[in-house]
DNA sequence: CATGAATGAGTGTTCATTCAT
DNA sequence: AATGAATGAACACTCATTCAT
């Protein structure tokens, strides 16, 4: 027979993430979670020490996922020596679609935003993920893109700022509040494309000269 | 005799704003508020119908303050015919210092960010203030700056995005979480100056050519 | 100028009686009363010592009204030597219309019914008014009606019971709960007439025989 | 070992009924109930959704009990073809002793009387039980008693009124307020017997004729 | 006469958590 | 692995009342 019963612990985590990201940790009761999971409140305490433990468990699994990204990317980078405009755009879009708009990741970041002011662990994680790590990761990529001659040899910090600020802007404007509908996804994607093209005009090495 | 007793209603509002912005509406109890104000819990209900009423009262006063800005600005604009780079920078900095970094306004926006997912009124107000109204206000200003020959006659939308995205970025990175220390203020100010100069290089009309 | 302002104390009493009779003493707050009267809560304490004092003041004025009835009636009785069937019916109806259905009296008895189990003063007054005094008063009347030859010389206690039980029944069935509409008034009146005629068939001295 | 722990839910219902019938729903606090039951306040909410839920649960169980009566009676009726005066009196007394004076039922009706003006559900139930259903039930019985030749073939409605009005009277006079002592029980029983005999003199078919 | 401001005690209810089963 | 039953602490809110003005 197939597995019919889903792993309850995993189910609790999923439901909790969903609720935490929508109402905030402290506004979600164990009752709320159990209601959606379909178990009694006391049962949670078989799987988790307490409510905080659910939150921390979520943080841990998110950290794991997030910290895997740059390493994966480094592996890919090492294989590649030339980058086309299309490839660059593709990578930017996949960061948006496969990461920031990914159901779990998106919910997670929303949860962090709500908890950043209450919970110092959340605040730290939020800043690491959305700013510190993101920026340093991008710096590495941009330096590499300069090295392989795709981007001009400008100040990388300016470039990163020019690239990333609008991404953060789009994220907060469209992806933090409310449901992420297909319509919103399309809108954000389109704005991202416009932004990347705008960005490349300024920073991409002029290939026509190279081709000459 | 001098006034010794502060207006209790105002005091409640101040304390509430402070706590709401730090812990989120639902994590702040009437007990918390009263403890800091120095009154008994039941006394709050003389001044406000209920907890939600405090929140709405805060929203109202914030709305009033915010909607006064563009009108004040319009008055100033009408008196001016030429703008120097210093003046432009000064205006940008004053928006940062006198608005986004203003204790009340800053706390208020933080509160809205925390409540945007729970409270639709908060979500709407947040988007109006930080995106819709801000963008349309800036569009007006930039169009005027183009008209008076300070900025190049580029697509205004792109210009607004180029200008505003980094502001939003700085706001979320440095001004939303944690205490706003003098050190952070200085850091943000410096980054803003860099950003504005970067922006002007691209969009300011080259006066030397004009003078020729 | 004429009196425009009604006597506040009287106004409080009226509103209180209305609310007490509909929701019960303990379910009516000073706030409720003041809201309807149009004064602030603290103002009540100028006119009354406390909430209980309002109740007692109501009881007093009701007692005064009620205890005046038998005396008034005794005066009337002493002037009359013969009674017609119509006159008897008229008196029965006037007790219903001018007393049990009178807005104030009705509200008052309803209030007593609600408070009889909580407040011993109310319980006592309720039983005095609706049973003890009513029965003894009726006994006096029926004895007099026997003496003047209008009613047969039966056991007065049985007669009183036969007469009064249906009145109490009608009162509790139609006049205690809900609004007393004109329709209900008519219905009760009709049932009372039927009852009185039924009663007189059994107990009235057959005048035709006497006249023979 | 024997069961020592009583069913808590049932215990709460019993205590609540007792208190509601004596002080009225809104004057009884959850604290009062829990104090008597011997549990903490929060424990009530494991068994009942809220205070109102206790009330409704009581109403339901009372409704069940009450609506079972006529059906039980119908079964008995179908087996019997002759009725003695003693049997009639016995039934009347058992309605009094086993229903109106039954601890639970009595408390319940008292509760309804107190709540009739506040709670429309209570008002409806009160009128159904004490008037509408009671009257129609009695009509059925009296019609049957006429058919089997125990009661004279008079207008049934008059008969019902003559029978039931004094019962309602006795109920409100002796059984609604205050403790129901053995003394009161005896008094009411005696008055009921007197009333039934009085009633039978008027309405019972004269058996001496039949015996001839 | 009336009110603005405050308060202590209490109300119904929710919460995270415990623990025996 | 789950649940029935309970609980202490907290919660938003209401109440009758007081008192200086």
PDB file of C-alpha atoms in Angstrom, chain A residues 21-24 26-27 113-118 123 126-127 130-132 135 158 161-162 164-166 168-170 172-174 176-178 191 194-195 198 202-203, chain B residues 21-24 26-27 113-118 123 126-127 130-132 135 158 161-162 164-166 168-170 172-174 176-178 191 194-195 198 202-203:
ATOM      1  CA  UNK A  21       3.605  34.266   7.176  1.00  0.00           C
ATOM      2  CA  UNK A  22       0.062  35.553   6.955  1.00  0.00           C
ATOM      3  CA  UNK A  23      -0.770  36.544  10.531  1.00  0.00           C
ATOM      4  CA  UNK A  24       2.526  36.710  12.360  1.00  0.00           C
ATOM      5  CA  UNK A  26       2.120  35.645  17.963  1.00  0.00           C
ATOM      6  CA  UNK A  27      -1.237  35.975  16.266  1.00  0.00           C
ATOM      7  CA  UNK A 113       9.592  40.485   8.003  1.00  0.00           C
ATOM      8  CA  UNK A 114       6.768  40.225  10.500  1.00  0.00           C
ATOM      9  CA  UNK A 115       9.009  38.851  13.222  1.00  0.00           C
ATOM     10  CA  UNK A 116      12.137  40.928  12.618  1.00  0.00           C
ATOM     11  CA  UNK A 117      11.146  43.480  15.223  1.00  0.00           C
ATOM     12  CA  UNK A 118      10.115  40.991  17.891  1.00  0.00           C
ATOM     13  CA  UNK A 123      15.895  39.938  12.373  1.00  0.00           C
ATOM     14  CA  UNK A 126      16.184  38.358   7.506  1.00  0.00           C
ATOM     15  CA  UNK A 127      19.120  40.714   7.097  1.00  0.00           C
ATOM     16  CA  UNK A 130      17.820  39.527   2.009  1.00  0.00           C
ATOM     17  CA  UNK A 131      20.809  41.822   2.344  1.00  0.00           C
ATOM     18  CA  UNK A 132      24.195  40.596   3.566  1.00  0.00           C
ATOM     19  CA  UNK A 135      24.764  41.304  -1.730  1.00  0.00           C
ATOM     20  CA  UNK A 158      27.646  50.592  -7.571  1.00  0.00           C
ATOM     21  CA  UNK A 161      23.319  48.559  -5.822  1.00  0.00           C
ATOM     22  CA  UNK A 162      21.977  49.496  -9.265  1.00  0.00           C
ATOM     23  CA  UNK A 164      19.670  44.875  -6.462  1.00  0.00           C
ATOM     24  CA  UNK A 165      17.813  47.939  -5.164  1.00  0.00           C
ATOM     25  CA  UNK A 166      15.017  47.598  -7.738  1.00  0.00           C
ATOM     26  CA  UNK A 168      14.222  44.650  -3.288  1.00  0.00           C
ATOM     27  CA  UNK A 169      11.808  47.386  -4.306  1.00  0.00           C
ATOM     28  CA  UNK A 170       9.774  44.986  -6.462  1.00  0.00           C
ATOM     29  CA  UNK A 172       8.449  44.705  -1.089  1.00  0.00           C
ATOM     30  CA  UNK A 173       5.979  46.335  -3.395  1.00  0.00           C
ATOM     31  CA  UNK A 174       4.480  43.253  -4.943  1.00  0.00           C
ATOM     32  CA  UNK A 176       5.215  40.795   0.526  1.00  0.00           C
ATOM     33  CA  UNK A 177       1.611  41.714   1.087  1.00  0.00           C
ATOM     34  CA  UNK A 178      -1.401  39.827  -0.187  1.00  0.00           C
ATOM     35  CA  UNK A 191       9.084  44.900 -14.578  1.00  0.00           C
ATOM     36  CA  UNK A 194      12.587  46.038 -18.097  1.00  0.00           C
ATOM     37  CA  UNK A 195      14.908  46.664 -15.188  1.00  0.00           C
ATOM     38  CA  UNK A 198      17.879  49.047 -18.426  1.00  0.00           C
ATOM     39  CA  UNK A 202      24.442  50.822 -18.769  1.00  0.00           C
ATOM     40  CA  UNK A 203      26.774  48.057 -17.675  1.00  0.00           C
TER      41      UNK A 203
ATOM     42  CA  UNK B  21       5.841  49.638  15.822  1.00  0.00           C
ATOM     43  CA  UNK B  22       8.171  47.436  17.825  1.00  0.00           C
ATOM     44  CA  UNK B  23       6.068  44.399  18.670  1.00  0.00           C
ATOM     45  CA  UNK B  24       3.096  44.541  16.373  1.00  0.00           C
ATOM     46  CA  UNK B  26      -1.624  42.062  18.490  1.00  0.00           C
ATOM     47  CA  UNK B  27       1.447  41.458  20.609  1.00  0.00           C
ATOM     48  CA  UNK B 113       4.654  46.904   7.719  1.00  0.00           C
ATOM     49  CA  UNK B 114       3.899  44.595  10.626  1.00  0.00           C
ATOM     50  CA  UNK B 115       0.146  44.926  10.209  1.00  0.00           C
ATOM     51  CA  UNK B 116      -0.076  44.902   6.420  1.00  0.00           C
ATOM     52  CA  UNK B 117      -0.744  41.172   6.320  1.00  0.00           C
ATOM     53  CA  UNK B 118      -3.322  41.144   9.090  1.00  0.00           C
ATOM     54  CA  UNK B 123      -2.034  47.239   3.943  1.00  0.00           C
ATOM     55  CA  UNK B 126       1.154  51.263   3.609  1.00  0.00           C
ATOM     56  CA  UNK B 127       0.966  50.893  -0.145  1.00  0.00           C
ATOM     57  CA  UNK B 130       5.183  54.147   0.525  1.00  0.00           C
ATOM     58  CA  UNK B 131       4.369  53.414  -3.121  1.00  0.00           C
ATOM     59  CA  UNK B 132       1.355  54.901  -4.858  1.00  0.00           C
ATOM     60  CA  UNK B 135       5.606  57.636  -6.772  1.00  0.00           C
ATOM     61  CA  UNK B 158      12.426  55.312 -15.485  1.00  0.00           C
ATOM     62  CA  UNK B 161      12.287  54.146 -10.523  1.00  0.00           C
ATOM     63  CA  UNK B 162      16.017  54.873 -10.663  1.00  0.00           C
ATOM     64  CA  UNK B 164      13.126  55.773  -5.670  1.00  0.00           C
ATOM     65  CA  UNK B 165      14.096  52.076  -5.680  1.00  0.00           C
ATOM     66  CA  UNK B 166      17.337  52.733  -3.759  1.00  0.00           C
ATOM     67  CA  UNK B 168      13.055  52.030  -0.580  1.00  0.00           C
ATOM     68  CA  UNK B 169      16.038  49.721  -0.398  1.00  0.00           C
ATOM     69  CA  UNK B 170      17.795  51.905   2.163  1.00  0.00           C
ATOM     70  CA  UNK B 172      14.007  48.570   4.427  1.00  0.00           C
ATOM     71  CA  UNK B 173      17.622  47.754   5.026  1.00  0.00           C
ATOM     72  CA  UNK B 174      18.438  50.316   7.660  1.00  0.00           C
ATOM     73  CA  UNK B 176      12.773  49.308   9.526  1.00  0.00           C
ATOM     74  CA  UNK B 177      14.353  46.963  12.014  1.00  0.00           C
ATOM     75  CA  UNK B 178      16.081  47.921  15.204  1.00  0.00           C
ATOM     76  CA  UNK B 191      24.578  56.307   1.162  1.00  0.00           C
ATOM     77  CA  UNK B 194      26.185  58.804  -2.963  1.00  0.00           C
ATOM     78  CA  UNK B 195      22.983  57.584  -4.578  1.00  0.00           C
ATOM     79  CA  UNK B 198      25.091  58.844  -8.953  1.00  0.00           C
ATOM     80  CA  UNK B 202      22.978  60.263 -15.260  1.00  0.00           C
ATOM     81  CA  UNK B 203      19.973  62.570 -15.339  1.00  0.00           C
TER      82      UNK B 203
END
